[in-house]
């Protein structure tokens, strides 16, 4: 038994060229030997790396012969572990050196410093920014900066953006997010006040060649390319960090959006100045209540109905609350809703800073709300007034308006649009007119 404990190993250990001798080396001689040792390691590593030019089979056979020279299973396992560890160390060293060389190369070929690069990237659209991020490690690092996502525009002509893309972009922006645009915008995009509606329908789109609305259903194992009601959830996530400083929110034709989801999103955006809603299946009254409650700083409100003429939910109390809670409103557009003159007058007279007004394709408006408006406190700052295709707009009311304009009541008015496909309503026919949206 003693013989087993005291017998030498079955294989004599090979001397290590870098091991210290049995004689203790004075500590004073270590610094003088260190450069020589580093030189030896450098030469050995250079020789070792030169083996990469040798056939892989030759290296494999050489390693097998070395492995066979160790009859002990434990020694062979140790040798394999050391080979794997050395390979891993060399791999990481190679990657690290490659990154350093790439950084030096990029700094020479790309003259802009990181801060200016981020500024340039912040001016790109989201698709171009993604392409830039995939170019090199330096661009990727710059493209991940929150400032690049200050203004996120993910609007498309056909459905191809899903909730995951929106969430990723908003998370990258964080508190830097100031502007967010989502949904489907019919091309070409038109400015508010034009005769072409912004509401999207599959029938009038020319860019949906192979798209079917059946594809909107999320299939198992397949990512949907359609935005759903939860697409705005990231705004209220993480304590509402992303929505805190959001200034502009534009939502276009997101068919699956509902009032509850929109109201939750607006509750996370107390700093909102610009809100544009087009083609969403949300109620006018509930939306205005949410704006009144959560967005006291709003200056521009553009709301176009997805179901022209069928939403008559607006109440007088809602109008009063909106006027009282959002006193900074400068631009107001409510297009395609069934509005009555008494409620419209509350809005127009109540907003003391109102300069832009658009009630295009609004049912029930006769123009009565315009009487004695130009000389009053509210309405005297109007610069743009658009009442396009209001089927019940009376000819007599328009004539009275023009008389007041000539008299100097609307001193700031610069643009007036009362055009109508059916012609202005006269006393004898305006109750029997029928609006057509075929043209």
JSON list of N, CA and C in Angstrom, two decimals, residues 54-112:
[
{"chain": "A", "resi": 54, "resn": "UNK", "atom": "N", "xyz": [-0.13, 25.01, -42.26]},
{"chain": "A", "resi": 54, "resn": "UNK", "atom": "CA", "xyz": [0.00, 23.57, -42.43]},
{"chain": "A", "resi": 54, "resn": "UNK", "atom": "C", "xyz": [-1.36, 22.94, -42.66]},
{"chain": "A", "resi": 55, "resn": "UNK", "atom": "N", "xyz": [-1.41, 21.79, -43.34]},
{"chain": "A", "resi": 55, "resn": "UNK", "atom": "CA", "xyz": [-2.71, 21.11, -43.53]},
{"chain": "A", "resi": 55, "resn": "UNK", "atom": "C", "xyz": [-3.33, 20.75, -42.18]},
{"chain": "A", "resi": 56, "resn": "UNK", "atom": "N", "xyz": [-4.63, 20.89, -42.08]},
{"chain": "A", "resi": 56, "resn": "UNK", "atom": "CA", "xyz": [-5.30, 20.59, -40.82]},
{"chain": "A", "resi": 56, "resn": "UNK", "atom": "C", "xyz": [-5.12, 19.13, -40.41]},
{"chain": "A", "resi": 57, "resn": "UNK", "atom": "N", "xyz": [-5.05, 18.25, -41.38]},
{"chain": "A", "resi": 57, "resn": "UNK", "atom": "CA", "xyz": [-4.85, 16.85, -41.07]},
{"chain": "A", "resi": 57, "resn": "UNK", "atom": "C", "xyz": [-3.51, 16.62, -40.39]},
{"chain": "A", "resi": 58, "resn": "UNK", "atom": "N", "xyz": [-2.49, 17.35, -40.84]},
{"chain": "A", "resi": 58, "resn": "UNK", "atom": "CA", "xyz": [-1.17, 17.22, -40.24]},
{"chain": "A", "resi": 58, "resn": "UNK", "atom": "C", "xyz": [-1.19, 17.65, -38.78]},
{"chain": "A", "resi": 59, "resn": "UNK", "atom": "N", "xyz": [-1.90, 18.75, -38.49]},
{"chain": "A", "resi": 59, "resn": "UNK", "atom": "CA", "xyz": [-2.00, 19.22, -37.10]},
{"chain": "A", "resi": 59, "resn": "UNK", "atom": "C", "xyz": [-2.79, 18.23, -36.26]},
{"chain": "A", "resi": 60, "resn": "UNK", "atom": "N", "xyz": [-3.85, 17.69, -36.83]},
{"chain": "A", "resi": 60, "resn": "UNK", "atom": "CA", "xyz": [-4.65, 16.69, -36.10]},
{"chain": "A", "resi": 60, "resn": "UNK", "atom": "C", "xyz": [-3.81, 15.46, -35.75]},
{"chain": "A", "resi": 61, "resn": "UNK", "atom": "N", "xyz": [-3.02, 14.97, -36.70]},
{"chain": "A", "resi": 61, "resn": "UNK", "atom": "CA", "xyz": [-2.19, 13.80, -36.46]},
{"chain": "A", "resi": 61, "resn": "UNK", "atom": "C", "xyz": [-1.12, 14.09, -35.41]},
{"chain": "A", "resi": 62, "resn": "UNK", "atom": "N", "xyz": [-0.55, 15.31, -35.48]},
{"chain": "A", "resi": 62, "resn": "UNK", "atom": "CA", "xyz": [0.48, 15.69, -34.52]},
{"chain": "A", "resi": 62, "resn": "UNK", "atom": "C", "xyz": [-0.10, 15.74, -33.11]},
{"chain": "A", "resi": 63, "resn": "UNK", "atom": "N", "xyz": [-1.31, 16.29, -32.98]},
{"chain": "A", "resi": 63, "resn": "UNK", "atom": "CA", "xyz": [-1.94, 16.36, -31.67]},
{"chain": "A", "resi": 63, "resn": "UNK", "atom": "C", "xyz": [-2.28, 14.96, -31.16]},
{"chain": "A", "resi": 64, "resn": "UNK", "atom": "N", "xyz": [-2.68, 14.08, -32.05]},
{"chain": "A", "resi": 64, "resn": "UNK", "atom": "CA", "xyz": [-3.00, 12.71, -31.64]},
{"chain": "A", "resi": 64, "resn": "UNK", "atom": "C", "xyz": [-1.74, 11.98, -31.14]},
{"chain": "A", "resi": 65, "resn": "UNK", "atom": "N", "xyz": [-0.60, 12.20, -31.84]},
{"chain": "A", "resi": 65, "resn": "UNK", "atom": "CA", "xyz": [0.64, 11.57, -31.41]},
{"chain": "A", "resi": 65, "resn": "UNK", "atom": "C", "xyz": [1.06, 12.09, -30.03]},
{"chain": "A", "resi": 66, "resn": "UNK", "atom": "N", "xyz": [0.90, 13.42, -29.86]},
{"chain": "A", "resi": 66, "resn": "UNK", "atom": "CA", "xyz": [1.24, 14.00, -28.55]},
{"chain": "A", "resi": 66, "resn": "UNK", "atom": "C", "xyz": [0.34, 13.43, -27.47]},
{"chain": "A", "resi": 67, "resn": "UNK", "atom": "N", "xyz": [-0.92, 13.26, -27.80]},
{"chain": "A", "resi": 67, "resn": "UNK", "atom": "CA", "xyz": [-1.89, 12.73, -26.84]},
{"chain": "A", "resi": 67, "resn": "UNK", "atom": "C", "xyz": [-1.56, 11.27, -26.49]},
{"chain": "A", "resi": 68, "resn": "UNK", "atom": "N", "xyz": [-1.14, 10.51, -27.48]},
{"chain": "A", "resi": 68, "resn": "UNK", "atom": "CA", "xyz": [-0.80, 9.10, -27.24]},
{"chain": "A", "resi": 68, "resn": "UNK", "atom": "C", "xyz": [0.46, 8.94, -26.40]},
{"chain": "A", "resi": 69, "resn": "UNK", "atom": "N", "xyz": [1.29, 9.98, -26.39]},
{"chain": "A", "resi": 69, "resn": "UNK", "atom": "CA", "xyz": [2.51, 9.88, -25.60]},
{"chain": "A", "resi": 69, "resn": "UNK", "atom": "C", "xyz": [2.23, 9.97, -24.10]},
{"chain": "A", "resi": 70, "resn": "UNK", "atom": "N", "xyz": [1.01, 10.29, -23.74]},
{"chain": "A", "resi": 70, "resn": "UNK", "atom": "CA", "xyz": [0.59, 10.34, -22.34]},
{"chain": "A", "resi": 70, "resn": "UNK", "atom": "C", "xyz": [-0.31, 9.14, -22.07]},
{"chain": "A", "resi": 71, "resn": "UNK", "atom": "N", "xyz": [0.25, 8.07, -21.47]},
{"chain": "A", "resi": 71, "resn": "UNK", "atom": "CA", "xyz": [-0.56, 6.88, -21.25]},
{"chain": "A", "resi": 71, "resn": "UNK", "atom": "C", "xyz": [-1.64, 7.08, -20.19]},
{"chain": "A", "resi": 72, "resn": "UNK", "atom": "N", "xyz": [-1.47, 8.05, -19.30]},
{"chain": "A", "resi": 72, "resn": "UNK", "atom": "CA", "xyz": [-2.46, 8.29, -18.26]},
{"chain": "A", "resi": 72, "resn": "UNK", "atom": "C", "xyz": [-3.69, 9.00, -18.83]},
{"chain": "A", "resi": 73, "resn": "UNK", "atom": "N", "xyz": [-4.86, 8.49, -18.51]},
{"chain": "A", "resi": 73, "resn": "UNK", "atom": "CA", "xyz": [-6.11, 9.11, -18.97]},
{"chain": "A", "resi": 73, "resn": "UNK", "atom": "C", "xyz": [-6.28, 10.52, -18.39]},
{"chain": "A", "resi": 74, "resn": "UNK", "atom": "N", "xyz": [-5.87, 10.69, -17.16]},
{"chain": "A", "resi": 74, "resn": "UNK", "atom": "CA", "xyz": [-5.98, 12.01, -16.53]},
{"chain": "A", "resi": 74, "resn": "UNK", "atom": "C", "xyz": [-5.09, 13.03, -17.23]},
{"chain": "A", "resi": 75, "resn": "UNK", "atom": "N", "xyz": [-3.87, 12.61, -17.60]},
{"chain": "A", "resi": 75, "resn": "UNK", "atom": "CA", "xyz": [-2.96, 13.52, -18.30]},
{"chain": "A", "resi": 75, "resn": "UNK", "atom": "C", "xyz": [-3.49, 13.87, -19.68]},
{"chain": "A", "resi": 76, "resn": "UNK", "atom": "N", "xyz": [-4.11, 12.90, -20.36]},
{"chain": "A", "resi": 76, "resn": "UNK", "atom": "CA", "xyz": [-4.68, 13.17, -21.69]},
{"chain": "A", "resi": 76, "resn": "UNK", "atom": "C", "xyz": [-5.84, 14.16, -21.59]},
{"chain": "A", "resi": 77, "resn": "UNK", "atom": "N", "xyz": [-6.69, 13.98, -20.58]},
{"chain": "A", "resi": 77, "resn": "UNK", "atom": "CA", "xyz": [-7.81, 14.93, -20.38]},
{"chain": "A", "resi": 77, "resn": "UNK", "atom": "C", "xyz": [-7.30, 16.32, -20.09]},
{"chain": "A", "resi": 78, "resn": "UNK", "atom": "N", "xyz": [-6.23, 16.41, -19.28]},
{"chain": "A", "resi": 78, "resn": "UNK", "atom": "CA", "xyz": [-5.65, 17.70, -18.96]},
{"chain": "A", "resi": 78, "resn": "UNK", "atom": "C", "xyz": [-5.09, 18.36, -20.21]},
{"chain": "A", "resi": 79, "resn": "UNK", "atom": "N", "xyz": [-4.45, 17.56, -21.08]},
{"chain": "A", "resi": 79, "resn": "UNK", "atom": "CA", "xyz": [-3.89, 18.10, -22.31]},
{"chain": "A", "resi": 79, "resn": "UNK", "atom": "C", "xyz": [-4.98, 18.63, -23.24]},
{"chain": "A", "resi": 80, "resn": "UNK", "atom": "N", "xyz": [-6.07, 17.89, -23.33]},
{"chain": "A", "resi": 80, "resn": "UNK", "atom": "CA", "xyz": [-7.19, 18.34, -24.17]},
{"chain": "A", "resi": 80, "resn": "UNK", "atom": "C", "xyz": [-7.78, 19.63, -23.62]},
{"chain": "A", "resi": 81, "resn": "UNK", "atom": "N", "xyz": [-7.95, 19.71, -22.30]},
{"chain": "A", "resi": 81, "resn": "UNK", "atom": "CA", "xyz": [-8.49, 20.94, -21.69]},
{"chain": "A", "resi": 81, "resn": "UNK", "atom": "C", "xyz": [-7.59, 22.12, -21.98]},
{"chain": "A", "resi": 82, "resn": "UNK", "atom": "N", "xyz": [-6.28, 21.91, -21.89]},
{"chain": "A", "resi": 82, "resn": "UNK", "atom": "CA", "xyz": [-5.34, 23.00, -22.15]},
{"chain": "A", "resi": 82, "resn": "UNK", "atom": "C", "xyz": [-5.40, 23.44, -23.61]},
{"chain": "A", "resi": 83, "resn": "UNK", "atom": "N", "xyz": [-5.56, 22.48, -24.52]},
{"chain": "A", "resi": 83, "resn": "UNK", "atom": "CA", "xyz": [-5.67, 22.82, -25.94]},
{"chain": "A", "resi": 83, "resn": "UNK", "atom": "C", "xyz": [-6.92, 23.66, -26.21]},
{"chain": "A", "resi": 84, "resn": "UNK", "atom": "N", "xyz": [-8.04, 23.27, -25.60]},
{"chain": "A", "resi": 84, "resn": "UNK", "atom": "CA", "xyz": [-9.28, 24.02, -25.77]},
{"chain": "A", "resi": 84, "resn": "UNK", "atom": "C", "xyz": [-9.17, 25.42, -25.15]},
{"chain": "A", "resi": 85, "resn": "UNK", "atom": "N", "xyz": [-8.53, 25.48, -23.98]},
{"chain": "A", "resi": 85, "resn": "UNK", "atom": "CA", "xyz": [-8.38, 26.78, -23.32]},
{"chain": "A", "resi": 85, "resn": "UNK", "atom": "C", "xyz": [-7.48, 27.70, -24.14]},
{"chain": "A", "resi": 86, "resn": "UNK", "atom": "N", "xyz": [-6.38, 27.14, -24.65]},
{"chain": "A", "resi": 86, "resn": "UNK", "atom": "CA", "xyz": [-5.47, 27.95, -25.46]},
{"chain": "A", "resi": 86, "resn": "UNK", "atom": "C", "xyz": [-6.16, 28.43, -26.74]},
{"chain": "A", "resi": 87, "resn": "UNK", "atom": "N", "xyz": [-6.97, 27.54, -27.36]},
{"chain": "A", "resi": 87, "resn": "UNK", "atom": "CA", "xyz": [-7.70, 27.94, -28.55]},
{"chain": "A", "resi": 87, "resn": "UNK", "atom": "C", "xyz": [-8.69, 29.05, -28.27]},
{"chain": "A", "resi": 88, "resn": "UNK", "atom": "N", "xyz": [-9.36, 28.96, -27.10]},
{"chain": "A", "resi": 88, "resn": "UNK", "atom": "CA", "xyz": [-10.32, 30.00, -26.72]},
{"chain": "A", "resi": 88, "resn": "UNK", "atom": "C", "xyz": [-9.63, 31.33, -26.46]},
{"chain": "A", "resi": 89, "resn": "UNK", "atom": "N", "xyz": [-8.46, 31.26, -25.79]},
{"chain": "A", "resi": 89, "resn": "UNK", "atom": "CA", "xyz": [-7.70, 32.49, -25.50]},
{"chain": "A", "resi": 89, "resn": "UNK", "atom": "C", "xyz": [-7.25, 33.15, -26.79]},
{"chain": "A", "resi": 90, "resn": "UNK", "atom": "N", "xyz": [-6.75, 32.36, -27.73]},
{"chain": "A", "resi": 90, "resn": "UNK", "atom": "CA", "xyz": [-6.29, 32.90, -29.01]},
{"chain": "A", "resi": 90, "resn": "UNK", "atom": "C", "xyz": [-7.46, 33.47, -29.82]},
{"chain": "A", "resi": 91, "resn": "UNK", "atom": "N", "xyz": [-8.62, 32.79, -29.75]},
{"chain": "A", "resi": 91, "resn": "UNK", "atom": "CA", "xyz": [-9.80, 33.29, -30.47]},
{"chain": "A", "resi": 91, "resn": "UNK", "atom": "C", "xyz": [-10.22, 34.65, -29.96]},
{"chain": "A", "resi": 92, "resn": "UNK", "atom": "N", "xyz": [-10.30, 34.80, -28.64]},
{"chain": "A", "resi": 92, "resn": "UNK", "atom": "CA", "xyz": [-10.72, 36.09, -28.05]},
{"chain": "A", "resi": 92, "resn": "UNK", "atom": "C", "xyz": [-9.69, 37.17, -28.34]},
{"chain": "A", "resi": 93, "resn": "UNK", "atom": "N", "xyz": [-8.39, 36.79, -28.27]},
{"chain": "A", "resi": 93, "resn": "UNK", "atom": "CA", "xyz": [-7.33, 37.77, -28.57]},
{"chain": "A", "resi": 93, "resn": "UNK", "atom": "C", "xyz": [-7.42, 38.23, -30.02]},
{"chain": "A", "resi": 94, "resn": "UNK", "atom": "N", "xyz": [-7.71, 37.29, -30.93]},
{"chain": "A", "resi": 94, "resn": "UNK", "atom": "CA", "xyz": [-7.86, 37.65, -32.34]},
{"chain": "A", "resi": 94, "resn": "UNK", "atom": "C", "xyz": [-9.04, 38.57, -32.57]},
{"chain": "A", "resi": 95, "resn": "UNK", "atom": "N", "xyz": [-10.18, 38.26, -31.94]},
{"chain": "A", "resi": 95, "resn": "UNK", "atom": "CA", "xyz": [-11.37, 39.11, -32.09]},
{"chain": "A", "resi": 95, "resn": "UNK", "atom": "C", "xyz": [-11.13, 40.51, -31.54]},
{"chain": "A", "resi": 96, "resn": "UNK", "atom": "N", "xyz": [-10.47, 40.56, -30.37]},
{"chain": "A", "resi": 96, "resn": "UNK", "atom": "CA", "xyz": [-10.21, 41.85, -29.74]},
{"chain": "A", "resi": 96, "resn": "UNK", "atom": "C", "xyz": [-9.29, 42.70, -30.62]},
{"chain": "A", "resi": 97, "resn": "UNK", "atom": "N", "xyz": [-8.25, 42.09, -31.16]},
{"chain": "A", "resi": 97, "resn": "UNK", "atom": "CA", "xyz": [-7.33, 42.82, -32.03]},
{"chain": "A", "resi": 97, "resn": "UNK", "atom": "C", "xyz": [-8.02, 43.25, -33.31]},
{"chain": "A", "resi": 98, "resn": "UNK", "atom": "N", "xyz": [-8.90, 42.40, -33.84]},
{"chain": "A", "resi": 98, "resn": "UNK", "atom": "CA", "xyz": [-9.64, 42.75, -35.06]},
{"chain": "A", "resi": 98, "resn": "UNK", "atom": "C", "xyz": [-10.53, 43.96, -34.83]},
{"chain": "A", "resi": 99, "resn": "UNK", "atom": "N", "xyz": [-11.17, 44.00, -33.65]},
{"chain": "A", "resi": 99, "resn": "UNK", "atom": "CA", "xyz": [-12.02, 45.16, -33.35]},
{"chain": "A", "resi": 99, "resn": "UNK", "atom": "C", "xyz": [-11.20, 46.43, -33.22]},
{"chain": "A", "resi": 100, "resn": "UNK", "atom": "N", "xyz": [-10.03, 46.33, -32.60]},
{"chain": "A", "resi": 100, "resn": "UNK", "atom": "CA", "xyz": [-9.18, 47.51, -32.46]},
{"chain": "A", "resi": 100, "resn": "UNK", "atom": "C", "xyz": [-8.73, 48.01, -33.83]},
{"chain": "A", "resi": 101, "resn": "UNK", "atom": "N", "xyz": [-8.34, 47.07, -34.70]},
{"chain": "A", "resi": 101, "resn": "UNK", "atom": "CA", "xyz": [-7.91, 47.47, -36.04]},
{"chain": "A", "resi": 101, "resn": "UNK", "atom": "C", "xyz": [-9.06, 48.08, -36.82]},
{"chain": "A", "resi": 102, "resn": "UNK", "atom": "N", "xyz": [-10.27, 47.50, -36.66]},
{"chain": "A", "resi": 102, "resn": "UNK", "atom": "CA", "xyz": [-11.43, 48.04, -37.37]},
{"chain": "A", "resi": 102, "resn": "UNK", "atom": "C", "xyz": [-11.76, 49.45, -36.88]},
{"chain": "A", "resi": 103, "resn": "UNK", "atom": "N", "xyz": [-11.64, 49.65, -35.57]},
{"chain": "A", "resi": 103, "resn": "UNK", "atom": "CA", "xyz": [-11.91, 50.98, -35.02]},
{"chain": "A", "resi": 103, "resn": "UNK", "atom": "C", "xyz": [-10.93, 52.01, -35.56]},
{"chain": "A", "resi": 104, "resn": "UNK", "atom": "N", "xyz": [-9.65, 51.62, -35.61]},
{"chain": "A", "resi": 104, "resn": "UNK", "atom": "CA", "xyz": [-8.65, 52.55, -36.16]},
{"chain": "A", "resi": 104, "resn": "UNK", "atom": "C", "xyz": [-8.91, 52.81, -37.63]},
{"chain": "A", "resi": 105, "resn": "UNK", "atom": "N", "xyz": [-9.31, 51.76, -38.35]},
{"chain": "A", "resi": 105, "resn": "UNK", "atom": "CA", "xyz": [-9.61, 51.93, -39.78]},
{"chain": "A", "resi": 105, "resn": "UNK", "atom": "C", "xyz": [-10.82, 52.84, -39.97]},
{"chain": "A", "resi": 106, "resn": "UNK", "atom": "N", "xyz": [-11.88, 52.61, -39.16]},
{"chain": "A", "resi": 106, "resn": "UNK", "atom": "CA", "xyz": [-13.08, 53.42, -39.28]},
{"chain": "A", "resi": 106, "resn": "UNK", "atom": "C", "xyz": [-12.80, 54.88, -38.94]},
{"chain": "A", "resi": 107, "resn": "UNK", "atom": "N", "xyz": [-11.97, 55.10, -37.93]},
{"chain": "A", "resi": 107, "resn": "UNK", "atom": "CA", "xyz": [-11.67, 56.48, -37.54]},
{"chain": "A", "resi": 107, "resn": "UNK", "atom": "C", "xyz": [-10.91, 57.22, -38.62]},
{"chain": "A", "resi": 108, "resn": "UNK", "atom": "N", "xyz": [-10.19, 56.48, -39.45]},
{"chain": "A", "resi": 108, "resn": "UNK", "atom": "CA", "xyz": [-9.46, 57.11, -40.55]},
{"chain": "A", "resi": 108, "resn": "UNK", "atom": "C", "xyz": [-10.34, 57.34, -41.76]},
{"chain": "A", "resi": 109, "resn": "UNK", "atom": "N", "xyz": [-11.24, 56.39, -42.05]},
{"chain": "A", "resi": 109, "resn": "UNK", "atom": "CA", "xyz": [-12.09, 56.51, -43.24]},
{"chain": "A", "resi": 109, "resn": "UNK", "atom": "C", "xyz": [-13.35, 57.31, -42.97]},
{"chain": "A", "resi": 110, "resn": "UNK", "atom": "N", "xyz": [-13.81, 57.39, -41.70]},
{"chain": "A", "resi": 110, "resn": "UNK", "atom": "CA", "xyz": [-15.01, 58.17, -41.34]},
{"chain": "A", "resi": 110, "resn": "UNK", "atom": "C", "xyz": [-14.55, 59.31, -40.44]},
{"chain": "A", "resi": 111, "resn": "UNK", "atom": "N", "xyz": [-14.54, 60.48, -41.00]},
{"chain": "A", "resi": 111, "resn": "UNK", "atom": "CA", "xyz": [-13.90, 61.62, -40.32]},
{"chain": "A", "resi": 111, "resn": "UNK", "atom": "C", "xyz": [-14.72, 62.18, -39.16]},
{"chain": "A", "resi": 112, "resn": "UNK", "atom": "N", "xyz": [-16.04, 61.94, -39.14]},
{"chain": "A", "resi": 112, "resn": "UNK", "atom": "CA", "xyz": [-16.87, 62.56, -38.11]},
{"chain": "A", "resi": 112, "resn": "UNK", "atom": "C", "xyz": [-16.70, 61.87, -36.77]}
]
